[in-house]
mmCIF file of C-alpha atoms in Angstrom:
data_model
loop_
_atom_site.group_PDB
_atom_site.id
_atom_site.type_symbol
_atom_site.label_atom_id
_atom_site.label_comp_id
_atom_site.label_asym_id
_atom_site.label_seq_id
_atom_site.Cartn_x
_atom_site.Cartn_y
_atom_site.Cartn_z
ATOM 1 C CA UNK A 736 17.446 -2.099 -15.180
ATOM 2 C CA UNK A 737 14.540 0.332 -15.662
ATOM 3 C CA UNK A 738 14.908 1.577 -12.078
ATOM 4 C CA UNK A 739 18.591 2.317 -12.735
ATOM 5 C CA UNK A 740 17.714 4.229 -15.912
ATOM 6 C CA UNK A 741 15.075 6.244 -14.062
ATOM 7 C CA UNK A 742 17.554 7.086 -11.301
ATOM 8 C CA UNK A 743 19.996 8.271 -14.001
ATOM 9 C CA UNK A 744 17.249 10.565 -15.322
ATOM 10 C CA UNK A 745 16.473 11.822 -11.804
ATOM 11 C CA UNK A 746 20.138 12.665 -11.259
ATOM 12 C CA UNK A 747 20.308 14.527 -14.585
ATOM 13 C CA UNK A 748 17.167 16.516 -13.705
ATOM 14 C CA UNK A 749 18.648 17.386 -10.313
ATOM 15 C CA UNK A 750 21.902 18.522 -11.935
ATOM 16 C CA UNK A 751 19.987 20.842 -14.276
ATOM 17 C CA UNK A 752 17.646 22.104 -11.551
ATOM 18 C CA UNK A 753 20.531 22.903 -9.210
ATOM 19 C CA UNK A 754 22.319 24.705 -12.042
ATOM 20 C CA UNK A 755 19.264 26.973 -12.372
ATOM 21 C CA UNK A 756 19.110 27.604 -8.613
ATOM 22 C CA UNK A 757 16.224 25.332 -7.588
ATOM 23 C CA UNK A 758 15.680 25.381 -3.829
ATOM 24 C CA UNK A 759 13.831 22.031 -3.718
ATOM 25 C CA UNK A 760 13.094 19.438 -6.412
ATOM 26 C CA UNK A 761 9.906 17.342 -6.158
ATOM 27 C CA UNK A 762 9.697 14.278 -8.405
ATOM 28 C CA UNK A 763 6.296 12.837 -9.427
ATOM 29 C CA UNK A 764 4.386 10.062 -7.753
ATOM 30 C CA UNK A 765 5.285 6.666 -9.285
ATOM 31 C CA UNK A 766 8.422 7.955 -10.996
ATOM 32 C CA UNK A 767 10.416 5.074 -9.518
ATOM 33 C CA UNK A 768 7.621 2.521 -9.088
ATOM 34 C CA UNK A 769 6.413 0.026 -11.705
ATOM 35 C CA UNK A 770 2.917 0.792 -12.934
ATOM 36 C CA UNK A 771 2.478 -1.622 -15.837
ATOM 37 C CA UNK A 772 0.594 -4.602 -14.449
ATOM 38 C CA UNK A 773 1.068 -3.159 -10.961
ATOM 39 C CA UNK A 774 0.946 -5.865 -8.328
ATOM 40 C CA UNK A 775 2.494 -6.580 -4.935
ATOM 41 C CA UNK A 776 5.327 -8.711 -6.263
ATOM 42 C CA UNK A 777 6.469 -6.046 -8.762
ATOM 43 C CA UNK A 778 6.275 -3.376 -6.046
ATOM 44 C CA UNK A 779 8.176 -5.567 -3.583
ATOM 45 C CA UNK A 780 11.031 -5.843 -6.106
ATOM 46 C CA UNK A 781 11.706 -2.086 -5.911
ATOM 47 C CA UNK A 782 10.628 -1.549 -2.290
ATOM 48 C CA UNK A 783 13.163 -0.579 0.350
ATOM 49 C CA UNK A 784 13.059 -0.464 4.135
ATOM 50 C CA UNK A 785 12.934 3.286 4.796
ATOM 51 C CA UNK A 786 13.896 4.497 8.269
ATOM 52 C CA UNK A 787 12.345 7.655 9.708
ATOM 53 C CA UNK A 788 15.580 9.646 9.416
ATOM 54 C CA UNK A 789 19.322 9.773 9.852
ATOM 55 C CA UNK A 790 20.520 6.292 8.822
ATOM 56 C CA UNK A 791 23.239 5.717 6.232
ATOM 57 C CA UNK A 792 22.312 3.595 3.244
ATOM 58 C CA UNK A 793 24.023 0.684 1.552
ATOM 59 C CA UNK A 794 24.081 0.834 -2.275
ATOM 60 C CA UNK A 795 23.175 -2.870 -2.508
ATOM 61 C CA UNK A 796 20.231 -2.947 -0.102
ATOM 62 C CA UNK A 797 19.019 0.653 -0.511
ATOM 63 C CA UNK A 798 19.953 1.683 -4.077
ATOM 64 C CA UNK A 799 17.242 4.345 -4.349
ATOM 65 C CA UNK A 800 17.928 5.940 -0.974
ATOM 66 C CA UNK A 801 21.689 5.717 -1.486
ATOM 67 C CA UNK A 802 21.733 7.290 -4.944
ATOM 68 C CA UNK A 803 19.219 10.047 -4.285
ATOM 69 C CA UNK A 804 20.794 10.991 -0.944
ATOM 70 C CA UNK A 805 24.191 11.173 -2.641
ATOM 71 C CA UNK A 806 22.726 13.229 -5.515
ATOM 72 C CA UNK A 807 21.063 15.709 -3.122
ATOM 73 C CA UNK A 808 24.390 16.112 -1.317
ATOM 74 C CA UNK A 809 26.437 16.420 -4.521
ATOM 75 C CA UNK A 810 24.183 19.173 -5.849
ATOM 76 C CA UNK A 811 23.397 20.759 -2.467
ATOM 77 C CA UNK A 812 19.703 20.634 -3.361
ATOM 78 C CA UNK A 813 16.914 19.083 -1.265
ATOM 79 C CA UNK A 814 14.748 16.545 -3.092
ATOM 80 C CA UNK A 815 11.509 14.678 -2.552
ATOM 81 C CA UNK A 816 11.120 11.303 -4.218
ATOM 82 C CA UNK A 817 8.160 8.937 -4.206
ATOM 83 C CA UNK A 818 8.948 5.255 -3.709
ATOM 84 C CA UNK A 819 7.717 2.080 -1.994
ATOM 85 C CA UNK A 820 8.403 1.515 1.713
ATOM 86 C CA UNK A 821 8.490 -2.124 2.821
ATOM 87 C CA UNK A 822 7.527 -2.448 6.494
ATOM 88 C CA UNK A 823 7.745 -5.837 8.194
ATOM 89 C CA UNK A 824 4.718 -6.818 10.248
ATOM 90 C CA UNK A 825 4.905 -7.353 13.974
ATOM 91 C CA UNK A 826 4.444 -11.040 14.821
ATOM 92 C CA UNK A 827 1.246 -10.196 16.706
ATOM 93 C CA UNK A 828 -0.296 -8.129 13.866
ATOM 94 C CA UNK A 829 -3.659 -9.711 12.885
ATOM 95 C CA UNK A 830 -3.963 -7.378 9.860
ATOM 96 C CA UNK A 831 -0.632 -8.410 8.356
ATOM 97 C CA UNK A 832 -0.773 -9.233 4.632
ATOM 98 C CA UNK A 833 -0.047 -12.848 3.687
ATOM 99 C CA UNK A 834 3.455 -11.975 2.424
ATOM 100 C CA UNK A 835 4.506 -10.689 5.879
ATOM 101 C CA UNK A 836 4.997 -6.999 5.135
ATOM 102 C CA UNK A 837 3.187 -3.795 4.266
ATOM 103 C CA UNK A 838 3.919 -1.843 1.082
ATOM 104 C CA UNK A 839 3.318 1.888 1.436
ATOM 105 C CA UNK A 840 3.251 4.598 -1.212
ATOM 106 C CA UNK A 841 5.907 6.821 0.388
ATOM 107 C CA UNK A 842 7.482 10.244 -0.030
ATOM 108 C CA UNK A 843 11.063 10.702 1.134
ATOM 109 C CA UNK A 844 12.786 14.069 1.581
ATOM 110 C CA UNK A 845 16.567 14.458 1.528
ATOM 111 C CA UNK A 846 18.101 17.729 2.692
ATOM 112 C CA UNK A 847 20.993 19.460 0.916
ATOM 113 C CA UNK A 848 23.474 17.350 2.922
ATOM 114 C CA UNK A 849 21.910 14.153 1.554
ATOM 115 C CA UNK A 850 20.405 13.255 4.941
ATOM 116 C CA UNK A 851 16.980 11.630 5.121
ATOM 117 C CA UNK A 852 14.964 14.524 6.530
ATOM 118 C CA UNK A 853 11.341 13.303 6.330
ATOM 119 C CA UNK A 854 9.262 10.264 5.388
ATOM 120 C CA UNK A 855 5.543 10.338 4.652
ATOM 121 C CA UNK A 856 3.303 7.332 3.976
ATOM 122 C CA UNK A 857 0.409 8.319 1.710
ATOM 123 C CA UNK A 858 -2.686 8.436 3.903
ATOM 124 C CA UNK A 859 -5.466 8.174 1.314
ATOM 125 C CA UNK A 860 -4.688 5.756 -1.492
ATOM 126 C CA UNK A 861 -6.532 5.931 -4.804
ATOM 127 C CA UNK A 862 -9.049 3.012 -4.693
ATOM 128 C CA UNK A 863 -7.562 1.393 -7.808
ATOM 129 C CA UNK A 864 -4.164 1.164 -6.093
ATOM 130 C CA UNK A 865 -5.324 -0.509 -2.893
ATOM 131 C CA UNK A 866 -4.808 -4.109 -3.952
ATOM 132 C CA UNK A 867 -0.997 -3.809 -4.274
ATOM 133 C CA UNK A 868 -0.505 -0.917 -1.808
ATOM 134 C CA UNK A 869 -1.499 -0.962 1.836
ATOM 135 C CA UNK A 870 -3.094 1.935 3.708
ATOM 136 C CA UNK A 871 -1.466 3.177 6.890
ATOM 137 C CA UNK A 872 -3.472 2.312 9.979
ATOM 138 C CA UNK A 873 -3.441 5.929 11.113
ATOM 139 C CA UNK A 874 -3.076 9.034 8.954
ATOM 140 C CA UNK A 875 0.268 10.803 9.020
ATOM 141 C CA UNK A 876 1.037 14.487 9.517
ATOM 142 C CA UNK A 877 4.602 15.156 8.371
ATOM 143 C CA UNK A 878 6.347 18.478 7.890
ATOM 144 C CA UNK A 879 9.891 19.409 6.953
ATOM 145 C CA UNK A 880 11.550 22.757 7.597
ATOM 146 C CA UNK A 881 14.151 23.696 4.994
ATOM 147 C CA UNK A 882 17.498 25.323 5.698
ATOM 148 C CA UNK A 883 16.035 28.485 4.151
ATOM 149 C CA UNK A 884 13.368 28.592 6.868
ATOM 150 C CA UNK A 885 10.222 27.391 5.092
ATOM 151 C CA UNK A 886 8.054 24.726 6.712
ATOM 152 C CA UNK A 887 6.560 22.349 4.138
ATOM 153 C CA UNK A 888 3.635 19.990 4.640
ATOM 154 C CA UNK A 889 4.013 16.703 2.775
ATOM 155 C CA UNK A 890 1.196 14.781 1.126
ATOM 156 C CA UNK A 891 0.588 12.891 -2.120
ATOM 157 C CA UNK A 892 -1.863 13.148 -5.018
ATOM 158 C CA UNK A 893 -5.264 11.757 -3.890
ATOM 159 C CA UNK A 894 -4.627 13.003 -0.316
ATOM 160 C CA UNK A 895 -5.703 16.465 -1.496
ATOM 161 C CA UNK A 896 -9.353 15.369 -1.506
ATOM 162 C CA UNK A 897 -9.397 14.610 2.240
ATOM 163 C CA UNK A 898 -9.399 16.592 5.474
ATOM 164 C CA UNK A 899 -6.331 14.763 6.700
ATOM 165 C CA UNK A 900 -3.623 15.698 6.108
ATOM 166 C CA UNK A 901 -4.210 18.515 3.552
ATOM 167 C CA UNK A 902 -6.675 20.698 5.480
ATOM 168 C CA UNK A 903 -4.984 19.820 8.783
ATOM 169 C CA UNK A 904 -1.811 21.492 7.509
ATOM 170 C CA UNK A 905 -3.734 24.669 6.649
ATOM 171 C CA UNK A 906 -5.477 24.620 10.037
ATOM 172 C CA UNK A 907 -2.021 24.472 11.672
ATOM 173 C CA UNK A 908 -0.643 27.415 9.689
ATOM 174 C CA UNK A 909 1.378 25.478 7.099
ATOM 175 C CA UNK A 910 1.225 27.328 3.774
ATOM 176 C CA UNK A 911 3.883 25.588 1.652
ATOM 177 C CA UNK A 912 3.739 22.012 0.397
ATOM 178 C CA UNK A 913 5.822 19.296 -1.207
ATOM 179 C CA UNK A 914 3.198 17.484 -3.235
ATOM 180 C CA UNK A 915 4.085 14.728 -5.728
ATOM 181 C CA UNK A 916 1.360 13.852 -8.213
ATOM 182 C CA UNK A 917 1.029 11.224 -10.922
ATOM 183 C CA UNK A 918 0.365 13.170 -14.087
ATOM 184 C CA UNK A 919 -1.691 11.474 -16.796
ATOM 185 C CA UNK A 920 -3.459 8.149 -16.559
ATOM 186 C CA UNK A 921 -1.738 5.131 -15.027
ATOM 187 C CA UNK A 922 0.213 3.423 -17.760
ATOM 188 C CA UNK A 923 0.320 6.589 -19.873
ATOM 189 C CA UNK A 924 3.587 8.432 -20.327
ATOM 190 C CA UNK A 925 3.792 12.110 -19.506
ATOM 191 C CA UNK A 926 6.585 14.191 -20.964
ATOM 192 C CA UNK A 927 7.419 17.597 -19.540
ATOM 193 C CA UNK A 928 9.648 19.780 -21.699
ATOM 194 C CA UNK A 929 11.406 23.062 -20.985
#
């Protein structure tokens, strides 16, 4: 129920932003993830299997991806959302969590046609979030080039304190970023007004 209400708010924000000519909308880290009493089971309830790109989404199995892709297309505005990616373990994976899947803090970019254009798993998780979230085995370097010709590096919050990927982007000439951040303390509400 709360996820549905938050998606309604996201769609309203996107409508307003597109009306004012926004070229890209970046939503905050944890905007669609539960943070009160954060644990693996609460994250797994809102997690979705996120492909790398191009797949169509079913509203029942991928409600977040379906709604935000449709909203990006309806408003012809690219968006980045932060959500939870649920990745099944390989049967031979000795590091697999007991519940059989990894949960990654993930950024997803939809282009103005509502297509999944990029997916980034947060490389450096805040230490207090490691129990429910898993770290990727190898850091990710993900960029997205917009239809208006700007290449964006993608990384999340605590990643900014590390060489990879933040400084790696700079070293490779990337100068524009899509960077979702949790504002305020975990559990504290942050209101942004116009």
